[in-house]
Short mmCIF file of C-alpha atoms and ligand atoms in Angstrom, two decimals:
data_model
loop_
_atom_site.label_atom_id
_atom_site.label_comp_id
_atom_site.label_asym_id
_atom_site.label_seq_id
_atom_site.Cartn_x
_atom_site.Cartn_y
_atom_site.Cartn_z
CA MET A 1 45.91 -3.15 -2.14
CA THR A 2 42.68 -2.18 -0.57
CA GLU A 3 39.83 -4.56 -0.08
CA ASP A 4 37.50 -2.53 -2.78
CA PHE A 5 40.57 -3.61 -4.85
CA ALA A 6 39.29 -3.11 -8.26
CA GLY A 7 37.60 0.37 -7.65
CA GLN A 8 34.50 -1.89 -8.31
CA ASN A 9 30.77 -1.20 -7.39
CA LYS A 10 31.29 2.84 -8.15
CA PRO A 11 28.37 4.08 -9.64
CA VAL A 12 28.72 6.66 -12.30
CA PRO A 13 27.75 9.75 -10.60
CA PRO A 14 24.78 11.69 -12.09
CA GLU A 15 26.75 14.61 -13.22
CA GLN A 16 28.38 12.66 -15.96
CA THR A 17 24.84 12.52 -17.74
CA GLU A 18 24.10 15.18 -20.12
CA GLN A 19 20.32 14.98 -20.04
CA PRO A 20 19.14 18.03 -18.14
CA THR A 21 16.52 16.81 -15.45
CA ALA A 22 16.80 19.30 -12.57
CA GLY A 23 13.47 20.79 -11.81
CA ARG A 24 11.76 18.76 -14.42
CA GLY A 25 8.48 17.27 -14.06
CA PHE A 26 7.68 13.85 -13.11
CA SER A 27 6.87 12.16 -16.74
CA THR A 28 10.09 14.06 -17.98
CA LEU A 29 11.96 12.43 -15.34
CA SER A 30 10.32 9.01 -16.44
CA VAL A 31 11.34 9.20 -19.77
CA HIS A 32 14.74 11.03 -19.84
CA GLY A 33 15.90 10.94 -16.00
CA GLY A 34 19.26 9.36 -15.91
CA GLU A 35 19.75 8.82 -19.71
CA ALA A 36 22.58 10.42 -21.57
CA HIS A 37 21.74 12.97 -24.12
CA SER A 38 23.68 11.54 -26.83
CA LYS A 39 23.88 7.74 -27.15
CA PRO A 40 25.87 4.94 -29.09
CA LEU A 41 25.39 5.06 -32.77
CA ASP A 42 22.92 8.02 -32.29
CA ALA A 43 20.34 5.73 -31.15
CA ILE A 44 17.52 7.29 -29.29
CA THR A 45 17.29 4.47 -26.69
CA ASP A 46 19.90 2.88 -24.77
CA PRO A 47 21.78 -0.21 -26.24
CA ILE A 48 21.38 -3.41 -24.25
CA VAL A 49 25.04 -4.23 -23.65
CA CYS A 50 25.33 -7.91 -23.30
CA SER A 51 28.72 -8.25 -21.89
CA SER A 52 29.64 -10.19 -18.62
CA THR A 53 33.15 -8.66 -18.80
CA TYR A 54 34.79 -5.46 -19.75
CA THR A 55 38.35 -5.24 -21.25
CA PHE A 56 41.23 -3.31 -20.90
CA ARG A 57 43.66 -1.68 -23.40
CA ASP A 58 46.79 -2.87 -21.11
CA THR A 59 48.07 -3.68 -17.97
CA GLN A 60 48.75 0.15 -17.02
CA SER A 61 44.90 0.52 -17.69
CA VAL A 62 44.08 -2.14 -15.11
CA ILE A 63 46.43 -0.62 -12.61
CA ASP A 64 44.97 2.99 -13.26
CA PHE A 65 41.63 1.46 -12.79
CA ILE A 66 42.49 -0.10 -9.55
CA GLU A 67 44.45 2.70 -8.07
CA GLN A 68 42.57 5.88 -9.12
CA GLY A 69 39.08 4.09 -8.74
CA GLN A 70 38.33 5.05 -12.37
CA GLN A 71 34.47 4.68 -13.18
CA ARG A 72 34.22 2.31 -15.84
CA GLU A 73 32.71 -1.34 -15.97
CA GLU A 74 34.80 -4.25 -15.16
CA TYR A 75 32.94 -7.44 -14.58
CA GLY A 76 29.06 -7.73 -14.75
CA ARG A 77 28.43 -8.65 -11.20
CA TYR A 78 29.73 -5.17 -10.09
CA GLY A 79 27.34 -3.41 -12.67
CA ASN A 80 26.49 -2.89 -16.13
CA PRO A 81 25.65 0.09 -18.38
CA ASN A 82 21.97 -0.67 -18.31
CA GLU A 83 22.10 -0.93 -14.79
CA ARG A 84 23.76 2.65 -14.28
CA VAL A 85 21.00 4.26 -16.21
CA VAL A 86 18.06 2.58 -14.43
CA GLU A 87 19.60 3.22 -11.07
CA ARG A 88 20.10 6.98 -11.92
CA LYS A 89 16.26 7.19 -13.40
CA LEU A 90 14.94 5.47 -10.27
CA ALA A 91 17.14 7.96 -7.83
CA ALA A 92 15.43 10.87 -9.97
CA LEU A 93 12.37 9.58 -9.56
CA GLU A 94 12.42 8.82 -5.78
CA GLY A 95 14.30 12.13 -5.33
CA GLY A 96 17.21 10.35 -3.84
CA GLU A 97 20.79 10.61 -4.22
CA GLU A 98 21.37 6.89 -5.28
CA ALA A 99 19.59 3.94 -6.03
CA VAL A 100 20.76 0.23 -6.00
CA VAL A 101 19.12 -2.24 -8.36
CA PHE A 102 18.70 -5.94 -7.29
CA SER A 103 17.13 -8.81 -9.04
CA SER A 104 14.10 -9.11 -7.21
CA GLY A 105 12.35 -6.98 -4.38
CA MET A 106 13.28 -9.77 -1.68
CA ALA A 107 17.08 -9.74 -3.05
CA ALA A 108 16.89 -5.82 -2.34
CA ILE A 109 15.26 -6.69 1.60
CA VAL A 110 17.54 -9.34 2.02
CA GLY A 111 20.65 -7.53 0.69
CA LEU A 112 20.11 -4.32 2.67
CA LEU A 113 19.44 -6.35 5.79
CA MET A 114 22.43 -8.41 5.43
CA ALA A 115 24.60 -5.35 4.83
CA LYS A 116 23.26 -3.59 7.75
CA LEU A 117 22.92 -5.80 10.60
CA ASN A 118 25.18 -7.92 12.89
CA ALA A 119 24.91 -10.70 15.17
CA GLY A 120 23.27 -9.38 18.58
CA ASP A 121 21.51 -6.55 16.75
CA GLU A 122 17.73 -6.01 16.62
CA ILE A 123 15.16 -4.82 14.37
CA VAL A 124 11.46 -3.57 14.97
CA PHE A 125 8.86 -3.75 12.39
CA PHE A 126 5.08 -3.25 11.70
CA ASP A 127 3.20 -6.54 11.51
CA GLN A 128 1.29 -6.06 8.37
CA CYS A 129 3.83 -6.62 5.76
CA TYR A 130 4.75 -8.86 2.98
CA HIS A 131 5.09 -12.46 4.18
CA ARG A 132 8.19 -13.24 2.91
CA SER A 133 9.98 -10.44 4.53
CA ARG A 134 8.66 -11.52 7.79
CA GLU A 135 9.91 -15.13 7.15
CA PHE A 136 13.23 -13.89 6.10
CA CYS A 137 13.76 -11.89 9.38
CA TYR A 138 12.35 -14.86 11.57
CA LYS A 139 13.71 -17.98 9.77
CA HIS A 140 16.87 -16.58 8.53
CA LEU A 141 18.20 -13.46 10.07
CA ALA A 142 17.57 -15.31 13.39
CA ARG A 143 20.08 -17.88 12.36
CA PHE A 144 22.79 -15.11 12.22
CA GLY A 145 21.60 -13.83 15.66
CA VAL A 146 19.73 -11.18 14.62
CA ILE A 147 16.23 -10.55 16.74
CA THR A 148 12.96 -9.29 15.26
CA HIS A 149 10.33 -7.63 17.04
CA GLN A 150 7.24 -7.29 15.33
CA VAL A 151 4.69 -4.76 16.78
CA PRO A 152 1.14 -3.89 15.72
CA THR A 153 0.87 -1.60 12.69
CA GLY A 154 0.87 2.04 13.41
CA ASP A 155 1.42 1.48 17.08
CA PHE A 156 4.34 3.96 17.92
CA ASP A 157 4.15 3.16 21.44
CA ALA A 158 4.62 -0.39 21.02
CA MET A 159 7.27 0.26 18.49
CA GLU A 160 9.12 2.40 21.05
CA ALA A 161 8.63 0.14 23.77
CA ALA A 162 10.42 -2.43 21.72
CA ILE A 163 13.24 -0.35 21.04
CA THR A 164 16.52 -1.81 22.86
CA PRO A 165 20.31 -0.31 22.69
CA ARG A 166 20.78 -3.03 20.19
CA THR A 167 17.94 -1.71 17.78
CA LYS A 168 19.44 -0.78 14.68
CA MET A 169 16.52 -0.53 12.27
CA LEU A 170 12.73 0.29 12.41
CA VAL A 171 11.09 -1.24 9.17
CA SER A 172 7.70 -0.56 7.75
CA GLU A 173 5.71 -0.90 4.63
CA SER A 174 3.53 2.08 3.53
CA PRO A 175 1.04 1.27 2.24
CA THR A 176 0.73 -2.12 3.84
CA ASN A 177 0.03 -5.29 2.47
CA PRO A 178 -2.95 -6.33 2.23
CA GLN A 179 -4.80 -3.79 4.48
CA LEU A 180 -3.28 -0.73 3.11
CA THR A 181 -2.61 0.87 6.23
CA CYS A 182 -0.55 4.12 5.69
CA ILE A 183 2.10 5.14 8.03
CA ASP A 184 2.44 8.64 9.63
CA LEU A 185 6.15 9.09 8.59
CA GLU A 186 6.35 12.11 10.65
CA GLN A 187 6.14 9.87 13.66
CA PHE A 188 8.14 6.87 12.22
CA VAL A 189 11.21 9.23 11.43
CA ALA A 190 10.87 11.19 14.66
CA LEU A 191 11.01 7.78 16.53
CA GLY A 192 14.09 6.66 14.88
CA LYS A 193 16.00 9.89 15.23
CA ALA A 194 15.10 10.12 18.73
CA HIS A 195 16.82 6.57 19.27
CA GLU A 196 19.28 7.05 16.92
CA VAL A 197 17.71 4.06 14.76
CA GLU A 198 17.97 4.00 10.99
CA THR A 199 14.17 3.66 9.08
CA LEU A 200 13.26 1.54 6.23
CA ILE A 201 10.04 2.11 4.33
CA ASP A 202 8.89 -0.66 1.62
CA ALA A 203 7.00 1.74 -0.52
CA THR A 204 6.13 -0.76 -3.13
CA LEU A 205 2.43 -0.26 -2.89
CA ALA A 206 2.77 3.50 -3.38
CA THR A 207 5.53 4.09 -5.90
CA PRO A 208 7.43 7.42 -6.00
CA TYR A 209 4.50 8.97 -7.95
CA ASN A 210 2.25 8.57 -4.99
CA PHE A 211 4.48 8.95 -2.22
CA ARG A 212 8.23 9.93 -1.22
CA PRO A 213 9.24 8.74 1.76
CA LEU A 214 12.79 10.44 1.55
CA GLU A 215 11.19 13.76 1.76
CA PHE A 216 10.19 12.76 5.45
CA GLY A 217 13.62 11.94 6.26
CA VAL A 218 13.56 8.20 6.16
CA ASP A 219 16.84 6.45 5.59
CA TYR A 220 15.95 4.00 2.82
CA VAL A 221 13.02 3.62 0.47
CA LEU A 222 12.58 -0.05 -0.92
CA HIS A 223 10.37 -1.08 -4.04
CA SER A 224 9.55 -4.23 -5.69
CA ALA A 225 10.15 -3.10 -9.21
CA THR A 226 8.39 -6.16 -10.28
CA LYS A 227 5.22 -4.28 -9.39
CA TYR A 228 4.28 -0.83 -10.49
CA LEU A 229 7.86 0.34 -11.71
CA GLY A 230 8.61 -2.48 -14.23
CA GLY A 231 4.77 -2.42 -14.39
CA HIS A 232 4.06 -4.79 -17.34
CA ASN A 233 4.05 -8.10 -15.38
CA ASP A 234 7.04 -9.12 -17.44
CA LEU A 235 9.97 -8.68 -15.21
CA LEU A 236 11.35 -9.35 -11.51
CA ALA A 237 13.47 -6.54 -10.02
CA GLY A 238 13.97 -4.63 -6.73
CA CYS A 239 15.83 -1.31 -5.55
CA ILE A 240 16.77 0.61 -2.60
CA VAL A 241 16.98 4.49 -2.72
CA GLY A 242 19.07 6.56 -0.42
CA SER A 243 22.30 8.25 0.30
CA HIS A 244 25.50 7.33 -1.48
CA GLU A 245 27.16 6.88 1.71
CA LYS A 246 24.55 4.60 3.28
CA LEU A 247 24.21 2.65 0.12
CA GLU A 248 27.99 1.94 -0.31
CA ASP A 249 28.01 -1.07 1.91
CA VAL A 250 24.84 -2.26 0.27
CA ARG A 251 26.21 -2.13 -3.12
CA ASN A 252 29.53 -3.76 -2.28
CA LEU A 253 27.61 -6.60 -0.64
CA ARG A 254 25.35 -6.92 -3.89
CA GLY A 255 28.61 -7.43 -5.79
CA ILE A 256 29.49 -10.24 -3.69
CA MET A 257 25.97 -11.92 -3.15
CA GLY A 258 25.30 -11.46 -6.86
CA GLY A 259 21.72 -10.77 -6.79
CA ILE A 260 22.09 -8.55 -10.00
CA ASN A 261 19.89 -8.35 -13.03
CA SER A 262 20.66 -8.98 -16.59
CA PRO A 263 20.95 -6.09 -19.14
CA HIS A 264 18.00 -7.38 -20.93
CA ASN A 265 15.79 -7.13 -17.68
CA LEU A 266 17.25 -3.82 -16.81
CA TYR A 267 16.20 -2.63 -20.37
CA LEU A 268 12.74 -3.98 -19.75
CA LEU A 269 12.59 -1.98 -16.45
CA GLN A 270 13.88 1.31 -18.00
CA ARG A 271 11.23 0.95 -20.94
CA GLY A 272 8.62 0.24 -18.48
CA LEU A 273 9.55 3.42 -16.67
CA LYS A 274 9.04 5.59 -19.46
CA THR A 275 5.19 5.37 -19.09
CA PHE A 276 5.37 5.32 -15.38
CA GLU A 277 3.43 8.72 -15.00
CA LEU A 278 0.92 7.63 -17.39
CA ARG A 279 0.31 4.28 -16.13
CA MET A 280 0.04 5.53 -12.32
CA GLU A 281 -2.55 7.93 -13.23
CA ARG A 282 -4.78 5.15 -14.73
CA HIS A 283 -3.87 2.81 -11.94
CA ASN A 284 -5.19 5.46 -9.36
CA GLN A 285 -8.22 6.53 -11.33
CA ASN A 286 -9.07 2.60 -11.47
CA GLY A 287 -8.26 2.06 -7.97
CA LEU A 288 -10.71 4.86 -6.57
CA ALA A 289 -13.42 4.20 -9.11
CA VAL A 290 -13.47 0.35 -8.29
CA ALA A 291 -13.04 1.10 -4.51
CA ARG A 292 -16.17 3.33 -4.45
CA PHE A 293 -17.98 0.88 -6.51
CA LEU A 294 -17.20 -2.16 -3.93
CA GLN A 295 -17.96 0.05 -1.31
CA ASP A 296 -21.69 0.65 -2.37
CA HIS A 297 -21.93 -3.14 -3.37
CA PRO A 298 -24.68 -4.88 -1.05
CA ARG A 299 -22.56 -7.90 -1.03
CA VAL A 300 -19.51 -6.36 0.07
CA GLU A 301 -18.72 -6.14 3.84
CA ARG A 302 -15.66 -3.94 3.73
CA VAL A 303 -13.34 -2.18 1.46
CA TYR A 304 -9.71 -1.31 2.36
CA TYR A 305 -8.58 1.35 0.20
CA PRO A 306 -6.81 4.49 1.41
CA GLY A 307 -8.53 6.86 -0.95
CA LEU A 308 -11.89 5.90 0.73
CA GLU A 309 -12.89 8.06 3.82
CA SER A 310 -13.96 4.80 5.58
CA HIS A 311 -10.44 3.68 5.47
CA PRO A 312 -8.58 3.95 8.97
CA THR A 313 -5.57 5.96 7.72
CA HIS A 314 -7.36 7.86 5.04
CA GLU A 315 -6.31 11.26 6.78
CA ILE A 316 -2.75 10.11 6.61
CA ALA A 317 -2.90 9.04 3.14
CA LYS A 318 -4.80 12.28 2.08
CA ARG A 319 -2.06 14.48 3.98
CA THR A 320 0.98 12.49 2.50
CA MET A 321 0.14 10.79 -0.78
CA ARG A 322 -0.62 12.04 -4.44
CA GLY A 323 -3.14 9.06 -5.20
CA TYR A 324 -3.90 5.67 -3.75
CA GLY A 325 -2.74 3.11 -6.49
CA GLY A 326 -4.68 0.22 -7.90
CA LEU A 327 -4.68 -2.20 -5.06
CA ILE A 328 -7.76 -2.81 -3.29
CA THR A 329 -8.60 -5.33 -0.45
CA PHE A 330 -12.27 -6.24 0.42
CA LEU A 331 -14.27 -8.47 2.44
CA LEU A 332 -17.49 -10.19 1.23
CA LYS A 333 -20.69 -10.25 3.33
CA ASP A 334 -21.78 -13.38 5.00
CA ALA A 335 -19.11 -15.64 2.71
CA ASP A 336 -17.21 -18.32 3.87
CA TRP A 337 -13.90 -19.36 1.90
CA ARG A 338 -15.82 -21.18 -0.75
CA GLN A 339 -18.26 -18.66 -1.53
CA THR A 340 -15.40 -16.21 -1.59
CA ALA A 341 -13.49 -18.35 -4.10
CA ASP A 342 -16.70 -18.69 -6.28
CA VAL A 343 -16.56 -15.00 -6.89
CA VAL A 344 -12.88 -14.82 -7.69
CA ASP A 345 -13.69 -17.69 -10.08
CA ARG A 346 -16.58 -15.78 -11.93
CA VAL A 347 -14.23 -12.58 -12.54
CA ARG A 348 -13.49 -12.62 -16.21
CA LEU A 349 -11.29 -9.57 -17.05
CA ALA A 350 -9.04 -9.74 -14.06
CA ARG A 351 -7.00 -12.95 -14.10
CA ILE A 352 -6.31 -15.01 -11.06
CA GLY A 353 -2.60 -14.46 -9.84
CA PRO A 354 -0.36 -13.02 -7.16
CA SER A 355 1.47 -9.84 -7.67
CA LEU A 356 0.22 -6.30 -8.70
CA GLY A 357 1.18 -2.99 -10.31
CA GLY A 358 1.12 -4.42 -13.92
CA VAL A 359 -1.20 -3.24 -16.78
CA GLU A 360 -3.14 -6.42 -16.42
CA THR A 361 -5.66 -6.71 -13.66
CA LEU A 362 -4.96 -9.48 -10.91
CA ILE A 363 -7.39 -10.84 -8.54
CA GLU A 364 -6.63 -13.22 -5.46
CA GLN A 365 -7.99 -14.56 -2.39
CA PRO A 366 -4.89 -14.24 0.00
CA LEU A 367 -6.04 -17.29 2.23
CA VAL A 368 -5.60 -19.50 -0.90
CA MET A 369 -2.82 -17.68 -2.75
CA SER A 370 -0.54 -16.60 0.07
CA TYR A 371 -1.61 -18.15 3.41
CA TYR A 372 -2.98 -21.47 2.20
CA THR A 373 -0.40 -23.69 4.26
CA CYS A 374 -0.86 -21.48 7.52
CA THR A 375 -3.04 -22.57 10.37
CA PRO A 376 -6.46 -20.84 11.21
CA GLU A 377 -4.74 -19.29 14.15
CA GLN A 378 -1.74 -17.80 11.96
CA ARG A 379 -4.22 -16.29 9.44
CA GLN A 380 -6.02 -14.57 12.21
CA GLN A 381 -2.75 -13.20 13.59
CA PHE A 382 -1.84 -11.92 10.25
CA GLY A 383 -5.02 -10.39 9.62
CA ILE A 384 -6.40 -12.67 6.58
CA PRO A 385 -9.96 -13.64 6.96
CA ASP A 386 -11.58 -16.52 4.74
CA ASN A 387 -13.58 -13.62 2.98
CA MET A 388 -10.89 -11.50 1.72
CA ILE A 389 -10.12 -10.88 -1.66
CA ARG A 390 -7.25 -8.82 -3.26
CA LEU A 391 -7.77 -6.97 -6.29
CA ALA A 392 -4.87 -5.40 -8.20
CA CYS A 393 -6.46 -2.92 -10.84
CA GLY A 394 -4.36 -2.79 -14.04
CA ILE A 395 -4.79 0.05 -16.53
CA GLU A 396 -7.74 -1.33 -18.47
CA ASN A 397 -11.00 0.86 -19.24
CA THR A 398 -12.38 1.69 -15.64
CA GLN A 399 -15.95 0.80 -16.64
CA ASP A 400 -14.93 -2.66 -18.07
CA LEU A 401 -13.36 -3.45 -14.60
CA ILE A 402 -16.39 -2.41 -12.66
CA GLU A 403 -18.94 -4.43 -14.92
CA ASP A 404 -16.71 -7.44 -14.92
CA LEU A 405 -16.75 -7.21 -10.87
CA GLN A 406 -20.55 -6.51 -11.16
CA GLN A 407 -21.29 -9.72 -12.88
CA ALA A 408 -19.00 -11.63 -10.74
CA LEU A 409 -20.88 -10.32 -7.54
CA ASP A 410 -24.43 -10.44 -9.00
CA ASP A 411 -24.42 -13.91 -10.33
C1 PLP B 1 6.14 -8.14 -4.01
C2 PLP B 1 6.69 -7.55 -2.82
C3 PLP B 1 7.95 -7.83 -2.38
C4 PLP B 1 8.80 -8.82 -2.96
O1 PLP B 1 9.18 -8.51 -4.16
P1 PLP B 1 9.70 -9.37 -5.30
O2 PLP B 1 10.12 -8.51 -6.42
O3 PLP B 1 8.41 -10.26 -5.70
O4 PLP B 1 10.75 -10.29 -4.73
C5 PLP B 1 8.25 -7.08 -1.36
N1 PLP B 1 7.43 -6.02 -0.77
C6 PLP B 1 5.99 -5.81 -1.14
C7 PLP B 1 5.34 -4.85 -0.45
C8 PLP B 1 5.65 -6.54 -2.45
O5 PLP B 1 4.46 -6.09 -2.83
#
């Protein structure tokens, strides 16, 4: 009997779905992608299959399943029907062969790196990144003998210099959090190919609507589906998209680690994705309009938004992205941390909270929300000044958002 004994973890191939999606537009993929044309009981929506286990008619059926690697469900940790649909939809939206969905973005990052790296391996990543990703690499991968090199974001010479014969992966976000630096993926992929090192892009802030890294030749695209993909601030999930071959060991490890979603959660994600294109259009519109308003406001020292010409990587963004999303980071002029907090506290429509990409606008001061326990030196190292505010525009009326910020800044 082989190790992969139960024929487990085999995603149902896309060709088994009846819904014709090839060549269809993005919103059509959002609504219909990955879904079967005919569903149980003639329902138009997919049923939520609340089952932790799946039964077999007789012993021979179990043996056939194992020996022939039949594509059917077996046990919930290896997958469920709601997950198959969401995975196919995400793969269709991202233009990838396959997607593997996890219980959170962090579970996806941890799952991918654990599946791909061995003791003695090294990874190199750009330093502007989600703080928990950094923490996982330095605190936890290190315990398993994996070495992480962090280099300044966008500095390809530094990245190349950090590559050794033991380097297995180059990692970056694009755009990065919270400075929204966009990475030149042509250079990033070329560097990986030149050194035969795999490449991973966390494209959570861009989403496949705005940016499709696989088209540049990146090996893995990762998303916190908690953000724009789910889109309603009501679920946590993560996913990795890439080739079937490269994701096989990731899927197998997920079946062992168990970082999977409940069928209910997956249904919420599927439902959220139905309006993905519509939501992204409004996030992009709000992001650009609010960024322009902030840029012109006398109390604002600097705005980081890739859609503004003043952003250091605007040219890369313009060349590679369809829109720039709802996330804006800005610095207040001559404000200490308390005066910055006062502006955050005066905003009424936007709610104070971490996260981004949901329909509700969120605002936060990174110093307080994510870096409060860091020393001032660490905050400086991570590029988090005291007067920084991060605003995640939702899909509310654009003018209402601007008026809300206006009253908070003018007070
Ligand atoms: C939120 C986020 C993550 C982590 O995702 P969770 O779903 O919260 O685990 C990773 N990367 C980026 C860029 C994020 O914004």
